[in-house]
Short mmCIF file of C-alpha atoms in Angstrom, two decimals:
data_model
loop_
_atom_site.label_atom_id
_atom_site.label_comp_id
_atom_site.label_asym_id
_atom_site.label_seq_id
_atom_site.Cartn_x
_atom_site.Cartn_y
_atom_site.Cartn_z
CA VAL Q 1 12.03 -7.68 -4.25
CA GLU Q 2 14.09 -5.59 -1.91
CA PRO Q 3 14.13 -6.94 1.66
CA SER Q 4 12.11 -4.91 4.09
CA PRO Q 5 13.92 -2.48 6.38
CA ASN Q 6 13.09 -4.69 9.33
CA GLU Q 7 14.83 -7.59 7.59
CA ASN Q 8 17.78 -5.32 6.87
CA ALA Q 9 17.84 -4.33 10.52
CA ARG Q 10 18.28 -7.94 11.54
CA SER Q 11 21.00 -8.61 8.98
CA ARG Q 12 24.71 -8.06 9.35
CA SER Q 13 27.13 -6.48 6.95
CA SER Q 14 29.83 -8.46 5.21
CA ASP Q 15 32.49 -7.28 7.67
CA GLY Q 16 30.48 -8.60 10.60
CA ASP Q 17 29.27 -5.29 12.00
CA SER Q 18 25.73 -5.15 13.25
CA ARG Q 19 23.29 -3.17 11.11
CA ASP Q 20 20.65 -2.90 13.80
CA ASP Q 21 20.88 0.90 13.78
CA LEU Q 22 19.51 1.09 10.18
CA SER Q 23 21.84 4.04 9.58
CA VAL Q 24 21.98 5.11 5.95
CA ARG Q 25 23.77 8.12 4.52
CA SER Q 26 21.80 10.20 2.04
CA GLU Q 27 23.23 11.86 -1.07
CA THR Q 28 23.58 15.11 0.84
CA GLY Q 29 25.52 13.40 3.61
CA ASP Q 30 22.73 13.43 6.20
CA LEU Q 31 22.64 10.39 8.40
CA ILE Q 32 19.26 8.74 8.86
CA SER Q 33 19.65 6.77 12.03
CA ARG Q 34 17.57 4.45 14.13
CA GLN Q 35 16.73 7.37 16.39
CA PHE Q 36 15.25 9.30 13.46
CA LEU Q 37 13.23 6.29 12.36
CA GLU Q 38 11.92 5.74 15.87
CA TYR Q 39 11.02 9.43 16.04
CA CYS Q 40 8.97 8.95 12.88
CA SER Q 41 7.36 5.72 14.14
CA TYR Q 42 8.94 3.93 11.19
CA VAL Q 43 6.57 1.11 10.40
CA GLU Q 44 4.25 0.51 7.51
CA VAL Q 45 0.75 0.99 8.82
CA ASP Q 46 -2.45 -0.88 8.15
CA SER Q 47 -4.68 0.73 10.70
CA GLU Q 48 -7.92 -0.80 11.91
CA SER Q 49 -9.89 2.16 10.55
CA SER Q 50 -8.69 1.62 6.99
CA SER Q 51 -8.36 -2.15 6.80
CA TRP Q 52 -10.33 -3.74 3.99
CA THR Q 53 -12.78 -6.29 5.35
CA ARG Q 54 -12.29 -9.16 2.97
CA SER Q 55 -14.75 -11.91 2.19
CA ILE Q 56 -15.76 -14.14 5.09
CA ARG Q 57 -15.90 -17.16 2.77
CA GLU Q 58 -13.55 -19.96 3.66
CA PHE Q 59 -11.35 -21.60 1.04
CA ASN Q 60 -9.10 -24.62 1.24
CA SER Q 61 -6.40 -23.00 -0.88
CA THR Q 62 -5.52 -19.81 -2.69
CA GLU Q 63 -6.04 -21.63 -5.98
CA GLU Q 64 -9.61 -22.42 -4.94
CA GLU Q 65 -10.12 -18.78 -3.97
CA ILE Q 66 -8.78 -17.60 -7.33
CA ALA Q 67 -11.09 -19.97 -9.19
CA PHE Q 68 -14.05 -18.68 -7.19
CA TYR Q 69 -13.37 -15.01 -7.93
CA LYS Q 70 -12.69 -15.66 -11.62
CA SER Q 71 -16.05 -17.43 -11.82
CA GLU Q 72 -17.71 -14.62 -9.85
CA ILE Q 73 -16.30 -11.98 -12.20
CA GLU Q 74 -17.55 -13.88 -15.23
CA ARG Q 75 -20.99 -14.29 -13.67
CA ILE Q 76 -21.27 -10.58 -12.78
CA GLN Q 77 -20.14 -9.49 -16.25
CA GLN Q 78 -22.69 -11.74 -17.92
CA LYS Q 79 -25.48 -10.14 -15.90
CA ASP Q 80 -24.39 -6.51 -16.15
CA THR Q 81 -22.01 -4.80 -18.58
CA LYS Q 82 -21.57 -1.81 -16.26
CA VAL Q 83 -18.65 -1.67 -13.86
CA GLY Q 84 -20.18 -1.63 -10.40
CA ARG Q 85 -19.27 -2.20 -6.79
CA ARG Q 86 -19.58 -6.00 -6.83
CA LEU Q 87 -17.37 -6.37 -9.90
CA LEU Q 88 -14.69 -4.08 -8.46
CA GLU Q 89 -14.74 -5.97 -5.17
CA ALA Q 90 -14.26 -9.28 -6.99
CA LEU Q 91 -11.42 -7.86 -9.11
CA LEU Q 92 -9.76 -6.48 -5.97
CA GLU Q 93 -10.04 -9.83 -4.21
CA LEU Q 94 -8.63 -11.65 -7.24
CA GLY Q 95 -5.71 -9.22 -7.48
CA ILE Q 96 -4.93 -9.65 -3.78
CA CYS Q 97 -5.05 -13.44 -4.20
CA TYR Q 98 -2.57 -13.37 -7.07
CA SER Q 99 -0.29 -11.04 -5.11
CA SER Q 100 -0.34 -13.39 -2.11
CA ILE Q 101 1.27 -16.15 -4.20
CA ASP Q 102 3.68 -13.78 -6.00
CA GLU Q 103 1.80 -13.91 -9.30
CA ASN Q 104 2.44 -10.20 -9.55
CA GLU Q 105 1.91 -9.74 -13.29
CA LYS Q 106 -1.57 -11.27 -12.97
CA ALA Q 107 -2.22 -9.24 -9.82
CA GLU Q 108 -1.25 -6.06 -11.65
CA ALA Q 109 -3.62 -6.84 -14.53
CA GLU Q 110 -6.60 -7.28 -12.21
CA LEU Q 111 -5.80 -4.31 -9.99
CA LEU Q 112 -5.37 -2.01 -12.99
CA LYS Q 113 -8.94 -2.90 -13.95
CA VAL Q 114 -9.97 -1.65 -10.51
CA ARG Q 115 -7.94 1.51 -11.05
CA ALA Q 116 -9.92 2.40 -14.16
CA SER Q 117 -13.24 2.77 -12.31
CA PHE Q 118 -12.74 2.81 -8.54
CA GLU Q 119 -12.89 6.60 -8.12
CA GLU Q 120 -16.28 6.75 -9.81
CA VAL Q 121 -17.69 3.79 -7.88
CA TRP Q 122 -16.06 4.02 -4.45
CA ARG Q 123 -14.38 7.45 -4.30
CA TRP Q 124 -11.42 8.08 -2.02
CA ASP Q 125 -13.36 7.86 1.25
CA HIS Q 126 -14.15 4.15 0.86
CA LEU Q 127 -12.23 1.42 2.66
CA ALA Q 128 -11.85 -0.58 -0.54
CA SER Q 129 -10.02 2.33 -2.18
CA GLN Q 130 -7.38 2.19 0.53
CA ALA Q 131 -7.03 -1.57 0.08
CA TYR Q 132 -6.63 -1.15 -3.67
CA VAL Q 133 -3.88 1.46 -3.25
CA LYS Q 134 -1.89 -0.68 -0.81
CA ALA Q 135 -2.28 -3.83 -2.94
CA LEU Q 136 -1.30 -2.17 -6.22
CA ALA Q 137 1.61 -0.27 -4.65
CA GLN Q 138 3.00 -3.53 -3.28
CA VAL Q 139 2.64 -5.17 -6.70
CA PHE Q 140 4.35 -2.25 -8.44
CA GLU Q 141 7.21 -2.47 -5.97
CA ALA Q 142 7.54 -6.23 -6.43
CA LEU Q 143 7.71 -5.71 -10.21
CA GLY Q 144 10.36 -3.01 -9.86
CA LYS Q 145 7.99 -0.25 -10.99
CA LYS Q 146 8.94 2.21 -8.30
CA GLU Q 147 7.90 5.33 -10.23
CA GLU Q 148 4.41 3.91 -10.73
CA ALA Q 149 4.24 3.12 -7.00
CA TYR Q 150 5.34 6.68 -6.12
CA GLU Q 151 2.74 8.18 -8.45
CA LEU Q 152 0.01 5.94 -7.03
CA TYR Q 153 0.76 7.00 -3.45
CA ASP Q 154 0.96 10.67 -4.48
CA ALA Q 155 -2.46 10.42 -6.14
CA ALA Q 156 -3.92 8.60 -3.14
CA ILE Q 157 -2.57 11.13 -0.64
CA ALA Q 158 -3.97 13.98 -2.74
CA GLY Q 159 -7.32 12.24 -3.20
CA VAL Q 160 -7.84 11.38 0.45
CA SER Q 161 -6.64 14.84 1.50
CA ARG Q 162 -9.24 16.48 -0.74
CA THR Q 163 -12.00 14.20 0.47
CA LEU Q 164 -11.25 13.75 4.17
CA GLY Q 165 -8.51 16.24 5.04
CA ARG Q 166 -4.73 16.34 5.27
CA GLU Q 167 -4.73 15.22 8.91
CA TYR Q 168 -7.28 12.41 8.57
CA PRO Q 169 -5.84 9.09 9.83
CA TRP Q 170 -6.02 7.50 6.37
CA THR Q 171 -4.04 10.38 4.87
CA ILE Q 172 -1.40 10.06 7.59
CA GLU Q 173 -1.27 6.30 7.03
CA LEU Q 174 -0.75 6.74 3.29
CA MET Q 175 2.03 9.28 3.88
CA ASN Q 176 3.72 6.91 6.32
CA ASN Q 177 3.49 3.97 3.92
CA ALA Q 178 4.73 6.09 1.01
CA ALA Q 179 7.68 7.16 3.17
CA CYS Q 180 8.49 3.50 3.85
CA LEU Q 181 8.46 2.82 0.11
CA HIS Q 182 10.83 5.74 -0.56
CA TYR Q 183 13.08 4.56 2.27
CA ARG Q 184 13.31 1.04 0.84
CA GLN Q 185 14.28 2.56 -2.51
CA LEU Q 186 16.89 4.73 -0.73
CA ASP Q 187 15.11 7.93 -1.76
CA LEU Q 188 15.95 9.27 1.65
CA GLU Q 189 15.16 12.94 1.20
CA ARG Q 190 11.59 12.23 0.11
CA ALA Q 191 11.23 9.62 2.86
CA ARG Q 192 12.30 12.18 5.45
CA THR Q 193 9.83 14.78 4.11
CA LEU Q 194 6.91 12.35 4.24
CA PHE Q 195 7.89 11.00 7.67
CA ASP Q 196 8.11 14.54 9.04
CA GLU Q 197 4.71 15.52 7.67
CA ALA Q 198 3.08 12.33 8.95
CA TYR Q 199 4.65 12.83 12.36
CA ARG Q 200 3.52 16.47 12.61
CA ALA Q 201 -0.02 15.49 11.63
CA LYS Q 202 -0.05 12.71 14.22
CA ARG Q 203 1.20 15.06 16.91
CA HIS Q 204 -1.43 17.67 16.01
CA VAL Q 205 -4.30 15.17 15.93
CA PHE Q 206 -3.35 12.85 18.77
CA GLY Q 207 -1.14 15.07 20.89
#
């Protein structure tokens, strides 16, 4: 997995020069500097308004948590063949658990099951939908599937925009996080476009 920009910012180049300015030259020769990133509030966002409230159950280990959700999924499926809210929540929790211990192939498998039905069950204006997008995008990135991660964020931004509006905080958050993904992949032109749009929306909404 590529180190995060913040980790890059703390690193030093091989010739000993500090890289704290995060300056990177794009293909067109434009310099993206620390000042530009600060202007865009460059940080991946997980705002309070869109944070998934996970289970309040306490587990002694991630392995115990995984075993619980696997058992819960089996129990739900035995009772009801339809894909409903409780099953999707359990699949989401299981995917997040696998991701937390870098079992990304298993995480992807569970989160793709969520992908198949979440829009029908939750729609884009549900907190769990935002959690699913962030979790699956992170897994895609960890597996080197950057195009899939880009497409997921594009679909999420479009879906939330249609449902809640282009300047809704969740939409802005998704644009900001997508920009961070593009930046980490050195797709600087697209990162700049998304940062600019997120910044303009923030300025318009919050002043």
